[in-house]
XYZ file of C-alpha atoms in Angstrom:
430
model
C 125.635 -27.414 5.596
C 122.025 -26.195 6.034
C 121.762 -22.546 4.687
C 119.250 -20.286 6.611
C 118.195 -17.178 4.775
C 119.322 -13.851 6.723
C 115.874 -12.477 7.533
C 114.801 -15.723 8.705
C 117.553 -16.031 11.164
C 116.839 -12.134 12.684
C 113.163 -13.127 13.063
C 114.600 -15.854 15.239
C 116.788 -13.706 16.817
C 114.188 -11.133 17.358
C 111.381 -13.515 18.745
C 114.230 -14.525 21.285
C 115.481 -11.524 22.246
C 111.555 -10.558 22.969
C 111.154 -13.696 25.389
C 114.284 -12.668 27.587
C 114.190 -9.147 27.989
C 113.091 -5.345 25.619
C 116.512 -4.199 25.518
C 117.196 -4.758 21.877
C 113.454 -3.070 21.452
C 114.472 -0.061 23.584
C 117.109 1.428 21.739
C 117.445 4.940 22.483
C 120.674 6.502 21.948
C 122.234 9.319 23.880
C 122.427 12.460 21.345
C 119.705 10.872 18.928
C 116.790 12.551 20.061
C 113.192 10.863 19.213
C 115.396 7.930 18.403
C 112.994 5.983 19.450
C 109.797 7.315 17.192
C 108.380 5.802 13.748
C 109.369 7.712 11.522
C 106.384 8.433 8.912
C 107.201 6.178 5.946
C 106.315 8.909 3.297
C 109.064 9.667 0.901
C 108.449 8.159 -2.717
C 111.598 6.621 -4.405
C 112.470 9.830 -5.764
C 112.321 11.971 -3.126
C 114.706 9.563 -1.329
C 117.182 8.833 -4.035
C 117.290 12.731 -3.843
C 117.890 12.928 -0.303
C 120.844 10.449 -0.898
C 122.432 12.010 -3.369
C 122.244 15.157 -1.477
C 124.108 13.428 1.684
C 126.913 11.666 -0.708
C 127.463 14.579 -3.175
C 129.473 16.942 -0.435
C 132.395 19.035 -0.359
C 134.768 15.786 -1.714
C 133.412 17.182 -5.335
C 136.059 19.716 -4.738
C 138.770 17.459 -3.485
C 138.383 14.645 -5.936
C 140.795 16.187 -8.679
C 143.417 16.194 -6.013
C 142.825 13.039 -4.952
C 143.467 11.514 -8.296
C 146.477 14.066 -8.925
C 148.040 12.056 -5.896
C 147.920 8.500 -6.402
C 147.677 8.931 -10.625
C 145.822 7.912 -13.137
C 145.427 3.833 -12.037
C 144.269 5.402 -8.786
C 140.767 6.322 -9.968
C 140.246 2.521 -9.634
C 140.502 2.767 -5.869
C 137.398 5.408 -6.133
C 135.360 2.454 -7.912
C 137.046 0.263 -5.719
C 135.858 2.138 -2.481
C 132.879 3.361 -4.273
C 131.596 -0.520 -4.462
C 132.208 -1.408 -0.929
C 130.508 1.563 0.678
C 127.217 0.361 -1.461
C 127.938 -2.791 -0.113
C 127.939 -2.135 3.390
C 124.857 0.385 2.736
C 123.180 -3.184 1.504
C 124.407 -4.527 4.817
C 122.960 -2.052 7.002
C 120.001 -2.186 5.165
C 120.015 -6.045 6.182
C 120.837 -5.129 9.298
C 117.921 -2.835 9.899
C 115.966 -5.196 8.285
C 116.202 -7.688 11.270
C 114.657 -4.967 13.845
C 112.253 -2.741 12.499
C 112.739 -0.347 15.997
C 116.368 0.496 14.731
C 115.810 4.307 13.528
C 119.455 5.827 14.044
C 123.221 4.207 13.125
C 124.446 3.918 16.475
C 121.251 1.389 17.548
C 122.609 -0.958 14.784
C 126.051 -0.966 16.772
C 123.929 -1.290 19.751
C 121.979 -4.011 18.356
C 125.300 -5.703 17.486
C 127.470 -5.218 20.143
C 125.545 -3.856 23.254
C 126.445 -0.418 24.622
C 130.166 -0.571 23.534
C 129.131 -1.308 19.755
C 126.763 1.793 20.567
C 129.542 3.971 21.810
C 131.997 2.969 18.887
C 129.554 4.145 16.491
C 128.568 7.192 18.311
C 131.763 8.715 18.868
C 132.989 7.726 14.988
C 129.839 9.605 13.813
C 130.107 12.687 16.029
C 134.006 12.841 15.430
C 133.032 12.748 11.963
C 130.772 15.614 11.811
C 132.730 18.130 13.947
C 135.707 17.298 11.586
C 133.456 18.013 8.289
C 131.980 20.746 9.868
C 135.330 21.920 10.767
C 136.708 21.742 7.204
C 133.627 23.371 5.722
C 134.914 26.821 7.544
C 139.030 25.880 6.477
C 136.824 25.598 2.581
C 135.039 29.086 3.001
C 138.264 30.575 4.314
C 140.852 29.118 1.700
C 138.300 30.511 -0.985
C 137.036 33.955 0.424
C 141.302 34.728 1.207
C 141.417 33.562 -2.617
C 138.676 35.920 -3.738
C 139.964 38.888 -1.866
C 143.497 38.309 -0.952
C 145.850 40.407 1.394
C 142.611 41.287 3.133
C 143.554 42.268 7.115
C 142.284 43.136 10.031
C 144.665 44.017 12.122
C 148.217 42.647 12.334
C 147.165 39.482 14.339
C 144.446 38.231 12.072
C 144.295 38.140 8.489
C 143.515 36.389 5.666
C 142.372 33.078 5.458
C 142.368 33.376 9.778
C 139.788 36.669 9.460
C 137.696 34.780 6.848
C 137.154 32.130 9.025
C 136.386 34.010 12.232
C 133.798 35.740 10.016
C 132.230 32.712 8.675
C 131.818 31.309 12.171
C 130.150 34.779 12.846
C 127.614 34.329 9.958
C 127.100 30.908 10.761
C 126.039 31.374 14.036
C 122.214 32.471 14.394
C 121.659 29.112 12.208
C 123.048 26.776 14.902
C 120.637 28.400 17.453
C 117.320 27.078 15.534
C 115.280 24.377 17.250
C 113.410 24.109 13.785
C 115.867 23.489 11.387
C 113.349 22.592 8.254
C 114.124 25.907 6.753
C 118.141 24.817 6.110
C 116.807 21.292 5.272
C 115.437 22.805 2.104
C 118.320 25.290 2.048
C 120.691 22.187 2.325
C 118.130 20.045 -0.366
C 119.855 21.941 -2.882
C 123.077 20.268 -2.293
C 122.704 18.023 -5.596
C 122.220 21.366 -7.660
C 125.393 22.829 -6.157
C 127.252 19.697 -6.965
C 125.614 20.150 -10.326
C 126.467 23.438 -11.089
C 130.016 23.605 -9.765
C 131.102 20.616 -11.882
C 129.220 22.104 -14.855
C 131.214 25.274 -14.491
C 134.621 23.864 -13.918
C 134.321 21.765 -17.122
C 133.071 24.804 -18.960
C 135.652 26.821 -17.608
C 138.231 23.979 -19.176
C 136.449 23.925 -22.714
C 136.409 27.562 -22.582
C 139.182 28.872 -21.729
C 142.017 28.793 -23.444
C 144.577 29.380 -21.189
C 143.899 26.500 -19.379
C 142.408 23.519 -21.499
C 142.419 19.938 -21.183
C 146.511 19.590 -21.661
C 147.458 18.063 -18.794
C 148.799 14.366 -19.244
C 149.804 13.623 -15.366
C 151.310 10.408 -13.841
C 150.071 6.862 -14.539
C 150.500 6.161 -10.846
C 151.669 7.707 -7.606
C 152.650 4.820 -5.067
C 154.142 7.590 -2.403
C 150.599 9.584 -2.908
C 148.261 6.375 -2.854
C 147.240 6.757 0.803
C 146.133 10.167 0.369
C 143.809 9.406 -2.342
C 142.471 6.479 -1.040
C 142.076 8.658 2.097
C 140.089 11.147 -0.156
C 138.092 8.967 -2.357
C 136.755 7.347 1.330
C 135.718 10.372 2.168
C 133.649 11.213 -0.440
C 131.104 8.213 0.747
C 130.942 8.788 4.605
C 127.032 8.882 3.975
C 126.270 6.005 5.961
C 125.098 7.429 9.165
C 122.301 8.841 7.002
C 120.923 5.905 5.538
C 118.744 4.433 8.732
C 116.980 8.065 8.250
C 116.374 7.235 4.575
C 115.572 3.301 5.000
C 112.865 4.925 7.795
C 111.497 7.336 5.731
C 110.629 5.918 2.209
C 107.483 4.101 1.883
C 108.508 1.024 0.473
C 111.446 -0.379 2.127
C 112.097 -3.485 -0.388
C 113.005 0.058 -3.030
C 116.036 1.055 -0.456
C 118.378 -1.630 -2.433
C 117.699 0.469 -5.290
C 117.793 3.963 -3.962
C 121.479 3.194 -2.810
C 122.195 1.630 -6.404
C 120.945 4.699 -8.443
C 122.496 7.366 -5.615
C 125.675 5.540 -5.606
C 126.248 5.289 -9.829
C 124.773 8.610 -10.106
C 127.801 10.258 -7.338
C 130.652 8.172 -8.419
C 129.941 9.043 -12.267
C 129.830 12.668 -10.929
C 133.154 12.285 -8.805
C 134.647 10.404 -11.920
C 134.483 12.919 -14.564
C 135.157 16.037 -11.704
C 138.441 14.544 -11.238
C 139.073 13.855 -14.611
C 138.606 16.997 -15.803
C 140.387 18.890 -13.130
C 143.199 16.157 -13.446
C 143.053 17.255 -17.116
C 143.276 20.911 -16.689
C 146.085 21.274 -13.810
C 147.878 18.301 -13.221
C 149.688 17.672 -10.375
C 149.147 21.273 -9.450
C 145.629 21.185 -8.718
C 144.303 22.247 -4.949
C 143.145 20.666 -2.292
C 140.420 22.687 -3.363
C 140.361 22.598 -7.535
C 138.255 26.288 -7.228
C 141.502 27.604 -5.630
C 143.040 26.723 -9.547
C 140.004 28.572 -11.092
C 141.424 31.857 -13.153
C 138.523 34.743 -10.861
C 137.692 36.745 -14.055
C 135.713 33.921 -15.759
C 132.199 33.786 -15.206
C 132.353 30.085 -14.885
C 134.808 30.216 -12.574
C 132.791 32.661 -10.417
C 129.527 30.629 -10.165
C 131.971 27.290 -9.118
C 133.428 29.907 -6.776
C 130.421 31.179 -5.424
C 128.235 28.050 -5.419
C 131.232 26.408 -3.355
C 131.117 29.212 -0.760
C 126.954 29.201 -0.219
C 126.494 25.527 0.415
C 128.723 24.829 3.240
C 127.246 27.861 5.294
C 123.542 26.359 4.096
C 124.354 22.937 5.364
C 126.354 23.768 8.589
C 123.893 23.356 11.125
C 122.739 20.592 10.046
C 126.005 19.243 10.248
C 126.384 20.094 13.723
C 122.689 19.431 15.229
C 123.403 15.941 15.967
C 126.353 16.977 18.016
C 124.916 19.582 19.721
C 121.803 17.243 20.725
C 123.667 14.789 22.213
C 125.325 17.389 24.458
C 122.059 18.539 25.466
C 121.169 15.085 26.363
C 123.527 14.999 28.316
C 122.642 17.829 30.941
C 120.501 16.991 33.920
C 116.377 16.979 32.643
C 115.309 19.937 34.634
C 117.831 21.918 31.872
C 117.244 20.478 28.857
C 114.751 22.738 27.691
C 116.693 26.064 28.933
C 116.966 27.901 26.077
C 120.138 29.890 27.067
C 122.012 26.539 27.741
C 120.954 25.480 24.329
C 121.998 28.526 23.001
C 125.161 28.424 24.956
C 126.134 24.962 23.490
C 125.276 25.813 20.214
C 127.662 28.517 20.607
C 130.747 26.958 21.837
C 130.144 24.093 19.390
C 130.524 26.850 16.621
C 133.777 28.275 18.200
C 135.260 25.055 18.773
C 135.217 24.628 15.605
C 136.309 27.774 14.337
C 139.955 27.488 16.746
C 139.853 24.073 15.242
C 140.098 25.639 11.442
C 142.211 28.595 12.520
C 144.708 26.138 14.408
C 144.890 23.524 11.617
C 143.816 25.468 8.015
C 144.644 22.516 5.675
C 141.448 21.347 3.943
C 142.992 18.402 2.362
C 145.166 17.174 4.814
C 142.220 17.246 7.587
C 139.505 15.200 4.851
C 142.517 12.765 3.937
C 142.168 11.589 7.872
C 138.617 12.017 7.955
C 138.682 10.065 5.090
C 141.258 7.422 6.486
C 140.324 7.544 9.794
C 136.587 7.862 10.260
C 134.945 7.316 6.883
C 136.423 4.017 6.263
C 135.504 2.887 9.687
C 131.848 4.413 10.043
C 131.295 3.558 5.930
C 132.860 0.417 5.814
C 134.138 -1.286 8.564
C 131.239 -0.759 10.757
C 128.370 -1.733 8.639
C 130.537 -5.258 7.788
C 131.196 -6.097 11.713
C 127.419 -5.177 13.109
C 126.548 -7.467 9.866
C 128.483 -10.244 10.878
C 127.391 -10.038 14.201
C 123.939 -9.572 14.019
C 123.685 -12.190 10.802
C 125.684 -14.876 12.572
C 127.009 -15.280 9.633
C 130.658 -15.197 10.944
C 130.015 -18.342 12.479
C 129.705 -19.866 8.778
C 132.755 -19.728 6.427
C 131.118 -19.253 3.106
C 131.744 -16.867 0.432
C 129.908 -14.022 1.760
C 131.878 -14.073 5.266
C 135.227 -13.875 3.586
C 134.483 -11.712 1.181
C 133.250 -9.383 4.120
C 136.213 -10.114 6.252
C 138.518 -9.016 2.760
C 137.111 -5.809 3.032
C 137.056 -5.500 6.907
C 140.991 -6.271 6.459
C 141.511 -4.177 3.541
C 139.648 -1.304 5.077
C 141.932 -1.403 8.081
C 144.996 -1.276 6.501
C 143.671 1.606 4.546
C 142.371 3.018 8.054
C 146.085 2.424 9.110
C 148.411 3.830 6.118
C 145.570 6.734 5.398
C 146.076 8.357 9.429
C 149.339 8.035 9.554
C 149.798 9.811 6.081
C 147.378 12.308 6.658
C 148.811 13.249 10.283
C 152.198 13.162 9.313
C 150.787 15.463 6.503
C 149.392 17.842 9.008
C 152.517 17.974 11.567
C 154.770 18.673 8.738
C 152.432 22.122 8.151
C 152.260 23.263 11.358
């Protein structure tokens, strides 16, 4: 059997695909706005392992401890486990975006891949994604503002974590209705030094004081609670749709292997040792949230408290843009630059979400299916199919193609087991 590197094979592919027809050239995706422009290739390697960490180091800091609470000690191996596929398929799409230097957005490797269908997978997988995150970010602020200042009412109707959330929406609001969002993109930059801080201050709040310690011994392993972690540890790596906006923007590409390698030790070494520590200090009756556990008269405490509640508002709209812009796209041309439409989508997009977090206000149960059902399949699943598509290496059975179809397989049955969990999870709250 004649082996023909990767690269050579898309430059084939490419040249071909040229003769016949510019579809694969013209990839401009509903919702992804200037899609279709070069990005400037200007970030150093720095600057974009930065930006990486900043998109994988999210609010799963905060749900890590709980994750490993559930399935038990053995269970942090699934985190590695996971951890070491999703930088594999971030080496894939990096392959994969190798092979057509046009693709600038996620969804133009599915189209690239599998036409307009692989397109729409990826699309709605993505969105779905980010209303869901952006979802639980309000269900965070709420669970920890009702925790801060408890009993706290309204009116008989709405309370609580319910009035907390409304309120949040409120404050989030004006952000959503930027056009120039560069402002939150340095707000949101600082994502890595809230990650920072609030795992700094939980483990100083366990070496401190003395009331709560490292103690803890927990369980060696949880089989009945396995799905949920897995679910959770998934969802701490649902960076992927990023990465075409990183691979664009660094100036040289051949570094992008690397950026992925150093972002990818430097989170799972950070999710590692938060759930250790919180595992450590509460046992199996850590949060969903592990600041929910933290006693509010320590100082520590308070900055992992208050750090927790900023960043979420900071990186909201950014969350959301994407969503909003492919609605926009969607309305006949003569409207898209209407500034009261845009407004008016922006607007629904943020209550939407806030019924969304009133209606279902479990932060751990709703990032267990994010985690099941979306990360896995836009982190790992995804990136492995377009791969094997756009490769052609399916059509040889070596040891790469069934070591990708392992984790394809294993991915889906974590898919599977992880929704079903994490719904069943959420029907038995309601």
């Amino acid at each position: 059997m004649n082996y023909v590197p990767f690269l050579e094979k898309c430059r084939h592919i490419g040249h071909a695909s040229r003769n016949n027809d510019d579809e694969e050239n013209n990839l401009i995706t509903i919702g992804d706005d200037n899609s279709s422009s070069s990005t400037p290739r200007s970030s150093t390697f720095f600057r974009t392992c930065l930006n990486g960490l900043n998109a994988l180091s999210g609010v799963g800091i905060l749900s890590i401890p709980y994750a490993l609470a559930s399935g038990g000690w053995l269970s942090i191996i699934l985190l590695f486990a996971i951890a070491m596929a999703a930088f594999y398929s971030g080496i894939l799409m990096k392959r994969c975006m190798d092979s057509n230097h046009n693709i600038k957005t996620y969804p133009e490797i599915g189209h690239l891949a599998f036409g307009n269908l692989g397109r729409t997978a990826v699309s709605l997988s993505m969105y779905t994604e980010l209303y869901l995150v952006a979802t639980g970010f309000l269900i965070l602020e709420g669970d920890n503002l009702d925790n801060l200042f408890p009993n706290t009412e309204m009116s008989s109707i709405i309370g609580g974590k319910k009035l907390f959330v409304v309120v949040v929406g409120i404050i989030i609001m004006p952000t959503v209705w930027l056009d120039d969002l560069s402002l939150l993109s340095y707000v949101s930059g600082s994502g890595v030094i809230a990650s920072g801080v609030i795992v700094g201050a939980v483990f100083f709040t366990g070496a401190i004081d003395e009331s709560v310690g490292f103690r803890e011994k927990g369980r060696v392993v949880d089989l009945g609670g396995v799905p949920t972690a897995v679910s959770l540890y998934a969802f701490c790596y649902c960076a992927h749709p990023v990465f075409p906006s990183l691979y664009n923007s660094i100036k040289d590409k051949q570094q992008f292997s690397k950026v992925l390698l150093v972002c990818f030790v430097l989170s799972t070494a950070a999710y590692a040792f938060m759930a250790i520590i919180g595992y450590l200090m509460f046992g199996s009756k850590v949060e969903s949230q592990i600041t929910l556990n933290l006693p509010k008269n320590k100082i520590t405490s308070q900055i992992a408290i208050y750090t927790t509640l900023v960043n979420p508002i900071a990186k909201y709209a950014l969350m959301v843009t994407p969503i909003t812009n492919a609605l926009k796209s969607l309305l006949p041309h003569q409207h898209m630059n209407n500034r009261f439409i845009s407004i008016s989508i922006s607007t629904a997009l943020v209550f939407s979400t806030v019924a969304a977090a009133v209606a279902v206000p479990f932060f751990g149960s709703l990032t267990s299916l994010v985690g099941a059902f979306l990360s896995v399949t836009a982190s790992i699943i995804m990136p492995c199919a377009c791969y094997l598509k756009i490769s052609g290496t399916y059509k040889e059975l070596g040891f790469e193609t069934i070591a990708i179809v392992t984790i394809i397989f294993i991915g889906v049955v974590i898919g599977v087991f992880g929704t079903y969990n994490a719904l069943a999870e959420i029907i038995n709250q309601l």
